[in-house]
Coordinates of C-alpha atoms and ligand atoms in Angstrom, one line a residue:
M99 CA -7.1 -12.9 19.9
N100 CA -7.4 -14.8 16.6
R101 CA -10.8 -13.2 16.1
I102 CA -10.7 -13.7 12.4
K103 CA -10.5 -17.0 10.6
P104 CA -7.9 -17.3 7.9
P105 CA -9.6 -17.4 4.4
P106 CA -10.8 -20.9 3.4
P107 CA -9.0 -22.1 0.5
Q108 CA -10.8 -21.2 -2.7
H109 CA -11.3 -24.8 -3.9
K110 CA -13.4 -25.2 -0.7
R111 CA -15.6 -22.2 -1.5
P112 CA -18.9 -22.2 -3.4
I113 CA -17.5 -20.6 -6.5
A114 CA -20.0 -19.4 -9.1
Q115 CA -19.9 -22.5 -11.2
S116 CA -23.5 -22.3 -12.6
I117 CA -23.5 -18.6 -13.2
K118 CA -23.4 -18.0 -16.9
S119 CA -23.3 -14.4 -18.0
G120 CA -23.8 -15.1 -21.8
R121 CA -21.3 -12.4 -22.7
P122 CA -18.1 -13.2 -24.7
E123 CA -14.8 -14.1 -23.1
A124 CA -12.3 -11.1 -22.8
T125 CA -8.8 -11.3 -21.2
F126 CA -6.9 -8.3 -19.8
K127 CA -3.3 -8.3 -18.9
G128 CA -2.0 -6.7 -15.8
I129 CA 0.7 -6.9 -13.2
P130 CA 0.6 -10.2 -11.1
V131 CA 1.0 -9.0 -7.5
S132 CA -0.3 -11.8 -5.3
P133 CA -0.1 -15.5 -6.5
G134 CA -3.0 -17.9 -6.8
V135 CA -6.0 -18.4 -9.2
A136 CA -9.4 -17.1 -8.3
I137 CA -12.7 -17.7 -9.8
G138 CA -15.9 -15.8 -8.9
P139 CA -18.5 -13.4 -9.8
V140 CA -17.3 -9.8 -10.2
F141 CA -18.0 -7.1 -7.7
G142 CA -17.5 -3.6 -8.9
A143 CA -16.4 -1.4 -5.9
H144 CA -17.6 2.1 -6.8
E145 CA -16.7 5.2 -4.8
P146 CA -19.3 6.0 -2.2
E147 CA -21.1 9.3 -2.3
A148 CA -18.6 12.1 -1.2
K149 CA -19.9 14.0 1.8
A150 CA -20.0 17.8 1.6
E151 CA -21.6 19.0 4.7
Y152 CA -22.7 22.7 4.8
R153 CA -20.0 24.7 6.6
T154 CA -19.1 28.3 6.7
I155 CA -15.6 29.7 7.2
E156 CA -14.3 32.9 8.9
P157 CA -13.2 35.6 6.2
S158 CA -9.6 35.2 7.3
E159 CA -9.8 31.4 6.4
T160 CA -10.5 32.3 2.8
P161 CA -7.0 32.0 1.4
G162 CA -6.6 28.7 3.0
E163 CA -9.8 27.4 1.7
L164 CA -9.0 28.6 -1.8
A165 CA -5.7 26.7 -1.6
R166 CA -7.4 23.5 -0.5
L167 CA -9.5 23.9 -3.6
E168 CA -6.6 24.3 -5.9
D169 CA -5.0 21.3 -4.3
A170 CA -8.2 19.2 -5.0
I171 CA -8.3 20.5 -8.6
A172 CA -4.7 19.4 -9.1
R173 CA -5.4 16.0 -7.7
S174 CA -8.4 15.6 -9.9
R175 CA -6.4 16.5 -13.0
K176 CA -3.7 14.1 -12.1
Q177 CA -6.2 11.3 -11.8
L178 CA -7.8 12.1 -15.1
G179 CA -4.3 12.3 -16.8
K180 CA -3.7 8.8 -15.5
L181 CA -7.0 7.5 -16.9
R182 CA -6.2 9.1 -20.3
A183 CA -2.8 7.5 -20.3
N184 CA -4.5 4.1 -19.9
L185 CA -7.1 4.8 -22.7
G186 CA -4.9 3.5 -25.5
L187 CA -5.0 0.1 -24.0
L188 CA -8.8 -0.2 -24.1
P189 CA -10.9 -1.8 -26.9
D190 CA -11.9 0.7 -29.6
E191 CA -15.5 1.0 -28.5
S192 CA -14.6 1.8 -25.0
Q193 CA -12.0 4.4 -26.0
A194 CA -14.7 6.0 -28.2
E195 CA -17.0 6.2 -25.3
I196 CA -14.6 7.3 -22.5
A197 CA -12.3 9.8 -24.3
P198 CA -14.9 12.6 -24.8
L199 CA -16.0 12.1 -21.1
I200 CA -12.4 12.7 -19.9
D201 CA -12.1 15.6 -22.4
F202 CA -15.2 17.2 -20.9
Y203 CA -14.0 16.5 -17.3
E204 CA -10.6 18.1 -18.0
R205 CA -12.2 21.1 -19.6
M206 CA -14.4 21.5 -16.5
L207 CA -11.3 21.6 -14.3
G208 CA -9.8 24.5 -16.6
S209 CA -10.9 28.0 -16.2
T210 CA -14.6 27.3 -16.3
R211 CA -17.7 28.9 -14.9
L212 CA -18.0 26.0 -12.5
L213 CA -14.6 26.7 -10.8
E214 CA -15.1 30.5 -10.9
G215 CA -18.5 30.0 -9.3
V216 CA -16.9 27.9 -6.6
R217 CA -14.2 30.4 -5.8
Q218 CA -16.8 33.1 -5.7
R219 CA -18.9 31.3 -3.2
I220 CA -15.7 30.8 -1.1
R221 CA -14.6 34.5 -1.3
E222 CA -18.2 36.1 -1.1
Q223 CA -20.5 33.6 0.9
F224 CA -17.6 32.3 3.0
L225 CA -18.6 28.7 2.2
A226 CA -16.1 26.0 3.0
A227 CA -14.7 24.4 -0.3
E228 CA -16.9 21.3 -0.2
P229 CA -20.3 22.8 0.0
A230 CA -19.2 25.6 -2.4
V231 CA -18.4 22.8 -4.9
T232 CA -21.6 21.0 -4.4
A233 CA -23.8 24.1 -4.6
E234 CA -22.1 25.5 -7.7
A235 CA -22.3 22.1 -9.4
E236 CA -26.0 21.7 -8.5
S237 CA -26.8 25.1 -9.6
L238 CA -25.1 24.7 -13.1
A239 CA -26.8 21.2 -13.5
G240 CA -30.1 22.9 -12.5
L241 CA -29.6 25.6 -15.2
L242 CA -29.1 22.9 -17.8
L243 CA -32.1 20.9 -16.8
A244 CA -34.3 24.2 -16.7
R245 CA -33.8 24.3 -20.5
L246 CA -36.0 21.2 -20.8
T247 CA -39.5 21.8 -22.0
P248 CA -42.3 19.5 -22.9
E249 CA -41.2 20.2 -26.5
T250 CA -37.6 19.0 -26.0
S251 CA -36.8 16.1 -28.1
S252 CA -35.8 12.9 -26.4
E253 CA -32.4 13.0 -27.9
E254 CA -31.9 16.5 -26.6
R255 CA -33.3 15.6 -23.2
S256 CA -30.9 12.8 -22.7
G257 CA -28.1 14.9 -23.8
L258 CA -28.9 17.7 -21.3
E259 CA -29.5 15.2 -18.5
R260 CA -26.2 13.4 -19.3
R261 CA -24.3 16.8 -19.2
A262 CA -25.9 17.7 -15.8
E263 CA -24.9 14.4 -14.5
E264 CA -21.3 14.8 -15.7
I265 CA -21.2 18.3 -14.0
R266 CA -22.4 16.6 -10.7
E267 CA -19.8 13.9 -11.2
I268 CA -16.9 16.3 -11.6
G269 CA -18.2 17.9 -8.3
R270 CA -18.2 14.6 -6.5
R271 CA -14.6 14.0 -7.7
L272 CA -13.5 17.4 -6.2
V273 CA -15.3 16.7 -2.9
R274 CA -13.6 13.3 -2.7
N275 CA -10.3 15.0 -3.2
L276 CA -11.1 17.8 -0.9
T277 CA -12.1 15.3 1.9
F278 CA -9.4 12.7 1.1
A279 CA -12.2 10.3 1.3
P280 CA -10.5 6.8 1.3
F281 CA -13.6 5.1 2.5
R282 CA -15.2 2.7 0.2
S283 CA -18.0 0.4 1.2
F284 CA -17.3 -3.4 0.7
A285 CA -20.5 -4.1 2.7
G286 CA -22.3 -5.7 -0.2
L287 CA -19.3 -7.8 -1.2
P288 CA -20.7 -11.3 -1.8
E289 CA -18.8 -14.4 -0.5
G290 CA -16.2 -15.5 -3.0
A291 CA -16.4 -12.5 -5.2
I292 CA -13.7 -10.9 -7.4
L293 CA -13.3 -7.2 -6.6
V294 CA -12.9 -5.2 -9.8
S295 CA -12.2 -1.5 -9.6
E296 CA -10.3 1.3 -11.2
A297 CA -8.0 1.7 -8.3
L298 CA -7.7 0.4 -4.8
R299 CA -5.9 2.5 -2.2
P300 CA -4.0 1.1 0.7
A301 CA -6.6 2.3 3.1
D302 CA -9.3 0.5 1.0
A303 CA -7.2 -2.7 0.9
A304 CA -7.0 -2.5 4.6
L305 CA -10.9 -2.8 4.8
L306 CA -11.0 -6.1 2.9
D307 CA -12.0 -9.3 4.6
P308 CA -9.8 -12.1 2.9
S309 CA -12.4 -14.7 4.2
R310 CA -15.0 -13.2 1.8
L311 CA -12.9 -12.1 -1.1
A312 CA -11.6 -14.6 -3.9
G313 CA -9.5 -12.2 -5.8
V314 CA -8.8 -8.6 -6.9
A315 CA -8.3 -7.0 -10.2
T316 CA -7.8 -3.2 -10.8
E317 CA -6.8 -0.8 -13.5
E318 CA -4.2 1.1 -11.6
G319 CA -1.3 0.2 -9.2
G320 CA 2.2 -1.4 -9.3
A321 CA 3.7 -4.5 -8.0
E322 CA 5.4 -3.0 -4.9
G323 CA 2.8 -0.3 -3.9
H324 CA 1.3 -0.8 -0.4
T325 CA -1.9 -2.2 -1.9
A326 CA 0.0 -4.9 -3.5
V327 CA 1.9 -5.6 -0.2
M328 CA -1.4 -5.8 1.6
L329 CA -3.0 -8.2 -0.8
R330 CA 0.0 -10.4 -0.7
A331 CA -0.1 -10.3 3.1
L332 CA -3.8 -11.3 3.0
G333 CA -3.2 -14.1 0.6
V334 CA -5.7 -12.8 -1.9
P335 CA -4.8 -13.7 -5.6
A336 CA -4.5 -10.3 -7.3
V337 CA -3.7 -8.5 -10.6
L338 CA -3.2 -4.7 -10.6
G339 CA -2.7 -2.4 -13.5
A340 CA -5.2 -4.5 -15.9
A341 CA -6.2 -1.6 -18.1
G342 CA -9.8 -1.6 -19.2
I343 CA -11.0 -4.2 -16.7
A344 CA -13.2 -1.9 -14.6
H345 CA -14.8 -0.3 -17.6
A346 CA -15.4 -3.6 -19.3
M347 CA -16.9 -5.7 -16.5
Q348 CA -20.6 -5.8 -15.9
P349 CA -22.8 -7.0 -13.0
G350 CA -23.3 -10.7 -13.4
D351 CA -19.9 -11.4 -15.2
I352 CA -17.7 -14.2 -14.0
A353 CA -13.9 -13.4 -13.7
V354 CA -10.8 -15.6 -13.5
V355 CA -7.9 -13.8 -11.8
D356 CA -4.5 -15.4 -12.3
G357 CA -2.3 -13.9 -9.8
G358 CA 0.6 -15.8 -11.1
S359 CA 0.5 -14.8 -14.9
G360 CA -1.2 -11.4 -14.5
A361 CA -4.2 -12.3 -16.7
V362 CA -7.7 -11.5 -15.8
T363 CA -10.5 -13.1 -17.9
L364 CA -14.1 -12.0 -18.0
N365 CA -16.7 -14.6 -18.8
P366 CA -14.2 -17.5 -19.4
S367 CA -15.0 -20.2 -21.8
P368 CA -15.9 -23.6 -20.4
T369 CA -12.4 -24.8 -21.3
H370 CA -10.8 -21.8 -19.8
L371 CA -12.9 -22.3 -16.6
A372 CA -11.9 -26.0 -16.3
A373 CA -8.3 -25.0 -16.5
A374 CA -8.7 -22.2 -13.9
R375 CA -10.4 -24.8 -11.6
R376 CA -7.3 -27.0 -12.1
G377 CA -5.2 -24.0 -11.3
V378 CA -7.1 -23.2 -8.0
T379 CA -6.7 -26.8 -6.9
A380 CA -2.9 -27.1 -7.9
F381 CA -2.3 -23.9 -5.9
A382 CA -4.1 -25.2 -2.8
R383 CA -1.9 -28.4 -3.0
E384 CA 1.2 -26.4 -3.3
R385 CA 0.3 -24.4 -0.2
Q386 CA -0.4 -27.6 1.7
R387 CA 3.0 -29.0 0.7
L388 CA 4.7 -25.8 1.8
A389 CA 2.8 -25.8 5.1
R390 CA 4.5 -28.9 6.0
L391 CA 7.8 -27.0 6.0
C392 CA 6.5 -24.9 8.9
R393 CA 8.2 -27.0 11.6
L394 CA 11.5 -27.6 9.8
P395 CA 14.3 -25.1 10.8
A396 CA 15.4 -22.4 8.4
E397 CA 18.9 -23.6 8.0
T398 CA 21.2 -23.7 5.0
Q399 CA 22.8 -27.1 3.9
D400 CA 25.9 -26.2 5.8
G401 CA 24.0 -25.5 9.1
T402 CA 23.8 -21.7 9.0
S403 CA 20.5 -20.6 10.8
I404 CA 18.5 -17.9 9.1
D405 CA 16.0 -15.7 10.8
L406 CA 12.7 -15.6 8.9
Q407 CA 10.3 -13.2 10.2
A408 CA 6.8 -11.9 9.1
N409 CA 5.7 -8.3 8.1
L410 CA 2.4 -7.4 9.6
E411 CA -0.1 -4.7 8.6
L412 CA -3.4 -5.7 10.3
P413 CA -4.4 -8.0 13.2
I414 CA -6.3 -9.9 10.6
E415 CA -3.0 -11.4 9.4
L416 CA -1.9 -12.9 12.8
P417 CA -3.5 -16.3 12.1
L418 CA -1.6 -16.4 8.8
I419 CA 1.6 -15.6 10.5
A420 CA 1.1 -18.4 13.1
Q421 CA 0.6 -20.9 10.3
S422 CA 3.6 -19.6 8.2
G423 CA 6.4 -20.7 10.6
A424 CA 7.9 -17.1 11.0
H425 CA 9.6 -16.5 14.2
G426 CA 8.4 -13.1 15.1
I427 CA 7.5 -10.0 13.3
G428 CA 10.3 -8.0 11.6
L429 CA 8.1 -5.1 10.5
L430 CA 4.9 -4.0 12.0
R431 CA 3.7 -1.3 9.8
T432 CA 1.7 1.0 12.1
E433 CA 0.2 3.1 9.5
F434 CA -2.7 0.8 9.1
L435 CA -3.8 1.3 12.7
F436 CA -4.1 5.0 11.9
M437 CA -6.2 4.5 8.7
N438 CA -10.0 4.5 8.2
R439 CA -10.7 6.3 11.4
E440 CA -11.6 9.8 12.2
S441 CA -9.1 10.7 14.9
V442 CA -5.5 9.6 15.7
P443 CA -5.4 6.7 17.9
D444 CA -4.4 7.7 21.6
E445 CA -1.7 6.1 23.7
E446 CA -4.2 3.6 25.4
T447 CA -5.5 2.4 21.9
Q448 CA -2.0 2.0 20.5
T449 CA -0.7 0.3 23.6
E450 CA -3.7 -2.2 23.5
A451 CA -3.1 -2.8 19.7
Y452 CA 0.7 -3.5 20.1
R453 CA 0.2 -5.6 23.2
T454 CA -2.2 -7.8 21.3
V455 CA 0.4 -8.5 18.7
V456 CA 3.2 -8.9 21.1
E457 CA 1.3 -11.5 23.2
A458 CA 0.1 -13.3 20.0
M459 CA 3.8 -13.8 19.2
G460 CA 4.4 -15.7 22.4
G461 CA 7.9 -14.5 23.1
D462 CA 9.1 -14.0 19.6
P463 CA 10.4 -10.6 18.9
V464 CA 8.1 -7.9 17.3
T465 CA 9.7 -4.9 15.6
I466 CA 7.3 -2.0 15.5
R467 CA 7.9 0.7 13.1
A468 CA 6.9 4.3 14.1
L469 CA 4.2 5.8 11.8
D470 CA 5.3 6.1 8.1
W471 CA 2.8 8.5 6.9
G472 CA 3.2 10.0 3.4
G473 CA 3.7 8.7 -0.2
E474 CA 0.7 6.8 -1.2
K475 CA -0.2 5.9 2.5
E476 CA -2.8 8.8 3.2
I477 CA -4.3 8.8 6.6
E478 CA -7.4 10.8 6.8
A479 CA -7.3 11.3 10.4
L480 CA -4.0 13.2 10.1
S481 CA -5.1 15.3 7.1
S482 CA -8.4 16.2 8.4
Q483 CA -7.0 17.4 11.7
G484 CA -4.5 19.5 10.1
L485 CA -1.6 17.5 11.4
V486 CA -0.1 17.2 8.0
P487 CA 0.0 19.6 5.0
S488 CA -3.1 19.1 2.9
A489 CA -1.1 18.4 -0.3
D490 CA 2.5 17.8 -1.1
V491 CA 3.6 18.5 -4.7
N492 CA 5.3 15.2 -4.6
P493 CA 4.2 13.3 -1.5
A494 CA 7.0 10.7 -1.9
L495 CA 9.6 13.4 -1.4
G496 CA 7.7 15.5 1.2
L497 CA 7.0 15.3 4.8
R498 CA 7.2 11.5 5.0
G499 CA 8.0 9.1 7.9
I500 CA 10.5 10.5 10.5
R501 CA 10.3 13.9 9.0
L502 CA 6.7 14.2 9.9
L503 CA 7.3 12.6 13.3
L504 CA 10.0 15.1 14.2
R505 CA 7.9 18.0 13.0
R506 CA 4.9 16.6 15.2
P507 CA 6.9 15.2 18.1
E508 CA 3.6 14.5 20.0
L509 CA 2.8 11.7 17.5
L510 CA 6.3 10.1 18.0
E511 CA 6.0 10.5 21.9
T512 CA 2.7 8.8 22.1
Q513 CA 3.9 6.0 19.9
F514 CA 7.1 5.5 21.9
A515 CA 5.1 5.4 25.0
A516 CA 2.7 2.9 23.6
I517 CA 5.5 0.7 22.4
L518 CA 7.4 0.8 25.6
R519 CA 4.2 -0.2 27.5
A520 CA 3.5 -2.9 25.2
G521 CA 7.1 -4.2 25.5
V522 CA 6.3 -5.5 29.0
A523 CA 4.4 -8.4 27.2
G524 CA 7.2 -9.5 25.2
P525 CA 10.5 -8.5 23.3
V526 CA 9.9 -5.5 21.1
R527 CA 12.2 -3.3 18.9
I528 CA 11.4 0.1 17.6
L529 CA 12.0 1.2 13.9
L530 CA 12.2 4.6 12.5
P531 CA 11.0 5.1 8.9
M532 CA 12.4 7.1 6.1
V533 CA 15.6 8.2 7.8
T534 CA 18.2 10.1 5.7
H535 CA 20.7 11.5 8.1
V536 CA 22.2 11.0 11.6
G537 CA 20.5 14.1 13.0
E538 CA 17.1 12.5 12.7
V539 CA 18.2 9.4 14.7
R540 CA 19.7 11.6 17.3
A541 CA 16.6 13.9 17.6
A542 CA 14.3 10.7 17.8
R543 CA 16.7 9.1 20.5
E544 CA 16.3 12.4 22.6
I545 CA 12.5 12.1 22.4
Y546 CA 12.7 8.4 23.2
D547 CA 14.9 9.1 26.3
R548 CA 12.5 11.8 27.4
V549 CA 9.5 9.5 27.1
V550 CA 11.4 6.8 29.1
R551 CA 12.1 9.3 31.9
R552 CA 8.3 10.5 32.0
L553 CA 7.0 6.9 32.2
R554 CA 9.5 5.9 34.8
R555 CA 8.7 9.0 36.9
A556 CA 5.0 8.2 36.5
R557 CA 5.8 4.6 37.6
V558 CA 4.3 3.2 34.5
R559 CA 5.6 -0.3 33.7
I560 CA 8.1 -0.4 31.0
P561 CA 10.9 -3.1 30.2
D562 CA 13.9 -2.8 32.4
E563 CA 16.1 -3.3 29.3
L564 CA 14.9 -0.7 26.8
P565 CA 13.7 -1.8 23.4
P566 CA 16.5 -1.2 20.7
L567 CA 15.9 1.7 18.4
G568 CA 16.6 0.9 14.8
I569 CA 16.2 2.6 11.6
M570 CA 14.9 1.7 8.1
I571 CA 17.5 1.9 5.3
E572 CA 15.2 2.9 2.5
T573 CA 16.6 6.0 1.0
P574 CA 19.9 6.2 -1.0
G575 CA 20.9 8.9 1.4
A576 CA 20.6 6.5 4.4
A577 CA 22.3 3.7 2.5
L578 CA 25.3 5.8 1.6
S579 CA 25.6 7.1 5.2
A580 CA 25.1 3.6 6.7
D581 CA 28.6 3.7 8.3
A582 CA 27.8 6.9 10.2
L583 CA 24.2 5.7 10.8
A584 CA 25.5 2.5 12.3
L585 CA 27.0 4.6 15.1
E586 CA 23.7 6.0 16.1
A587 CA 21.3 3.2 15.5
D588 CA 20.9 -0.1 17.3
F589 CA 19.9 -2.0 14.2
F590 CA 19.2 -1.7 10.4
A591 CA 16.1 -3.0 8.6
I592 CA 16.7 -2.5 4.8
G593 CA 13.5 -1.5 3.0
T594 CA 14.1 -2.5 -0.6
N595 CA 10.8 -1.2 -1.8
D596 CA 11.5 2.6 -1.2
L597 CA 15.1 2.0 -1.7
T598 CA 14.5 0.8 -5.3
A599 CA 11.9 3.5 -5.9
Y600 CA 14.1 6.3 -4.7
T601 CA 17.3 5.0 -6.4
L602 CA 15.7 4.5 -9.7
A603 CA 13.2 7.4 -9.5
V604 CA 10.4 5.0 -10.2
D605 CA 7.0 5.3 -8.4
R606 CA 6.3 1.9 -6.6
A607 CA 2.7 2.0 -7.3
E608 CA 2.7 3.4 -10.9
A609 CA 1.6 0.9 -13.5
D610 CA 3.1 3.0 -16.3
V611 CA 6.6 2.6 -15.0
A612 CA 6.3 -0.8 -13.4
D613 CA 8.7 -2.3 -15.9
L614 CA 11.4 0.0 -14.8
Y615 CA 11.1 -1.0 -11.1
D616 CA 14.0 -3.3 -10.6
P617 CA 15.4 -4.2 -7.3
L618 CA 18.0 -6.1 -9.1
H619 CA 19.5 -2.9 -10.6
P620 CA 23.3 -2.8 -9.7
A621 CA 22.7 0.5 -8.1
V622 CA 20.1 -0.8 -5.6
L623 CA 22.2 -4.0 -4.9
R624 CA 25.3 -1.8 -4.3
L625 CA 23.4 0.2 -1.8
V626 CA 22.1 -3.0 0.0
Q627 CA 25.7 -4.3 0.0
F628 CA 27.2 -1.1 1.4
A629 CA 24.5 -0.9 4.1
T630 CA 24.8 -4.6 5.0
E631 CA 28.6 -4.4 5.3
A632 CA 28.4 -1.3 7.4
A633 CA 26.2 -3.1 9.9
L634 CA 28.2 -6.3 9.9
R635 CA 31.4 -4.3 10.6
M636 CA 29.7 -3.0 13.7
R637 CA 28.3 -6.4 14.6
M638 CA 24.9 -4.7 14.4
P639 CA 21.7 -6.7 13.5
V640 CA 20.6 -6.1 9.9
S641 CA 17.6 -7.4 8.2
V642 CA 15.7 -7.0 4.8
C643 CA 12.1 -6.3 5.2
G644 CA 11.3 -4.9 1.8
E645 CA 9.5 -7.3 -0.8
M646 CA 12.9 -8.5 -2.1
A647 CA 13.0 -10.6 1.1
S648 CA 9.9 -12.5 0.1
N649 CA 11.2 -13.6 -3.4
P650 CA 12.8 -17.1 -3.0
K651 CA 14.8 -16.5 -6.2
L652 CA 16.6 -13.7 -4.5
T653 CA 17.3 -15.4 -1.2
P654 CA 20.7 -17.0 -2.4
L655 CA 21.9 -13.5 -3.5
L656 CA 20.9 -11.8 -0.3
L657 CA 22.5 -14.6 1.8
G658 CA 25.6 -14.2 -0.3
L659 CA 25.7 -10.5 0.5
G660 CA 26.0 -11.4 4.2
L661 CA 22.3 -11.0 5.2
R662 CA 20.9 -13.6 7.8
S663 CA 17.6 -12.1 8.6
F664 CA 14.6 -11.5 6.5
S665 CA 11.0 -10.2 7.2
M666 CA 8.3 -10.8 4.5
N667 CA 4.6 -11.3 4.1
A668 CA 3.6 -14.4 6.0
S669 CA 2.6 -16.3 2.9
A670 CA 6.1 -16.1 1.5
V671 CA 7.9 -17.7 4.5
P672 CA 7.6 -21.3 3.5
R673 CA 9.0 -20.8 0.0
V674 CA 11.8 -18.7 1.2
K675 CA 12.5 -21.3 3.9
Q676 CA 12.6 -23.9 1.1
A677 CA 15.2 -21.7 -0.7
V678 CA 17.4 -21.2 2.4
R679 CA 17.3 -25.1 3.0
A680 CA 18.5 -25.8 -0.6
V681 CA 21.7 -23.8 -0.5
M682 CA 25.3 -23.6 0.9
I683 CA 26.6 -20.3 2.1
D684 CA 29.8 -20.6 0.1
W685 CA 27.9 -21.0 -3.1
C686 CA 25.7 -18.0 -2.2
A687 CA 28.8 -15.9 -1.6
R688 CA 30.2 -16.8 -5.0
L689 CA 26.9 -16.1 -6.6
A690 CA 26.8 -12.6 -4.9
R691 CA 30.4 -11.8 -6.0
R692 CA 29.6 -12.7 -9.6
V693 CA 26.4 -10.5 -9.5
M694 CA 28.3 -7.5 -8.0
E695 CA 30.7 -7.6 -10.8
Q696 CA 28.0 -6.9 -13.4
S697 CA 26.8 -3.4 -14.4
D698 CA 24.0 -4.5 -16.7
P699 CA 20.6 -5.1 -14.9
A700 CA 19.7 -7.5 -17.7
R701 CA 22.6 -9.7 -17.1
I702 CA 22.0 -9.7 -13.3
Q703 CA 18.4 -10.8 -14.1
E704 CA 19.8 -13.7 -16.1
I705 CA 22.2 -14.8 -13.4
V706 CA 19.9 -14.5 -10.5
L707 CA 16.5 -15.4 -12.1
G708 CA 17.6 -17.6 -14.8
E709 CA 18.8 -20.3 -12.6
E710 CA 22.2 -20.1 -14.0
R711 CA 23.8 -21.9 -11.0
G712 CA 27.3 -22.9 -11.2
Ligands
PEP822 C1 10.3 -0.6 2.2 O1 10.2 0.6 1.8 O2 10.9 -1.5 1.7 C2 9.5 -1.0 3.4 C3 9.6 -2.2 3.9 O3 8.6 -0.1 3.8 P1 7.1 0.2 3.2 O4 7.0 -0.9 2.1 O5 6.2 0.1 4.3 O6 7.3 1.6 2.7
MG823 MG1 9.3 2.1 3.0

């Protein structure tokens, strides 16, 4: 089953030592999201052509089609707004080049002839929105180009051609937003390349092959978004939110990505390159050292045994989990099984996928989370089949996770059935995402019982002892109702990523507010403490599976709050194990008491991160 080899360490790869681009060195600062240093030729991943097949609609579908168009316009405006917000960080020449372009695109998305023409084609020719956009953009571009005559000066000619191309480009952006096209082609990615792009969606990250890719640098994205989570899981050094990088890079450039400091350098000087090579080697040595921890127990100095498990998104990560020394999977994010495909995976497909993972874990438990659609995790198969609303005003607060599953119980039934069937191959647990109140757990359990009865009636093999049904504690609502929820659920998994985002009203994947995203904010810690204590009072298993669990500097605090089980990206397991093995539980409890007395997040940072150990 380990079909895919883990990525070769970069110091063993043929990095582009001899390529010289001749362009000056330029450094961009971003958010370090996945550690390690990578050196390689840049690869600009541009969006593929958006497909707009010719399709007509029934007259009765006109209002729906117009609404889809408005959604796509709103999305396009939002994307341009983000680009504009980042403009100030670009070098002056780039600003001067890009700002008028954004102005033009934004104007085109106002009340223009283009959009009026598109609406008219939908209303009068009953065209679907995509072909209506393409036809209208083509027709306007054609009108501009028709002005060209043999007498047109070359300056005027290139001006008209540029404008026509810009109209087509805004058409392509609208079609991409109409089709939710997350697909990007990484087919031409040369071995050992650094992927540089404006943005990388979680669905795109799921397509990356870590054995070919040296590193990633993007302009958008935050440290705890799902793209960052994926890149860490894949062990690919990465910097997100590096404003200007995608516009500044040119084919043939060499880049150094420092996933520890957050710096990305194009065309490094020989001195810089030599330092980066030392960084690559040092990181590889450190990895080897940590790998030796694999066989040692995760035990504190006073002999308390701690459960360290791995989070899994894609089967490609299984070999990394095997190497990490994790005992089981504490969070299998099933969203990635639903991404980059045209239809929702059926029960057979899901059973097979889950069984593969369960078997690979050789008897260690696997916690499989039901589909957490929504937020930044867009799944085209669901959107295109009309299983979810085409647009949410604020998707993070919309029909996400369990809310969608209860609205579309057939999705949950299929998933429960597949997990139950896979549970014959080894111990599994089922986890419900985005719970906010007890009614959701009760409703999900009714569906669970119904699926069990159906499978037993049909004599399908499922485990005699049913897999426990647990819930994510990742909304403030759930954390504050943890005492009531503990009566309904079999276990808690605390998702500190969303818990932090929802508590502090900070988007996890938004570079602009990344500095406000603080899991050490006392409000977040109090919610973690409240939920943990509610579980411990009931003697119910509780773990942390958000990114907080993977930061070894936070391990003593979490131990001090009473937590004994953590699930994290596989590459973090050795470091967290090292942190566990270095402490005594008493000391951790004192640290936690000191931290929980504080109200100032900066002071908490000092105590926890500043190694103020007493
Ligand atoms: C979380 O929110 O902390 C979590 C683990 O879930 P996800 O990151 O998949 O949203
Ligand atoms: Mg979450």
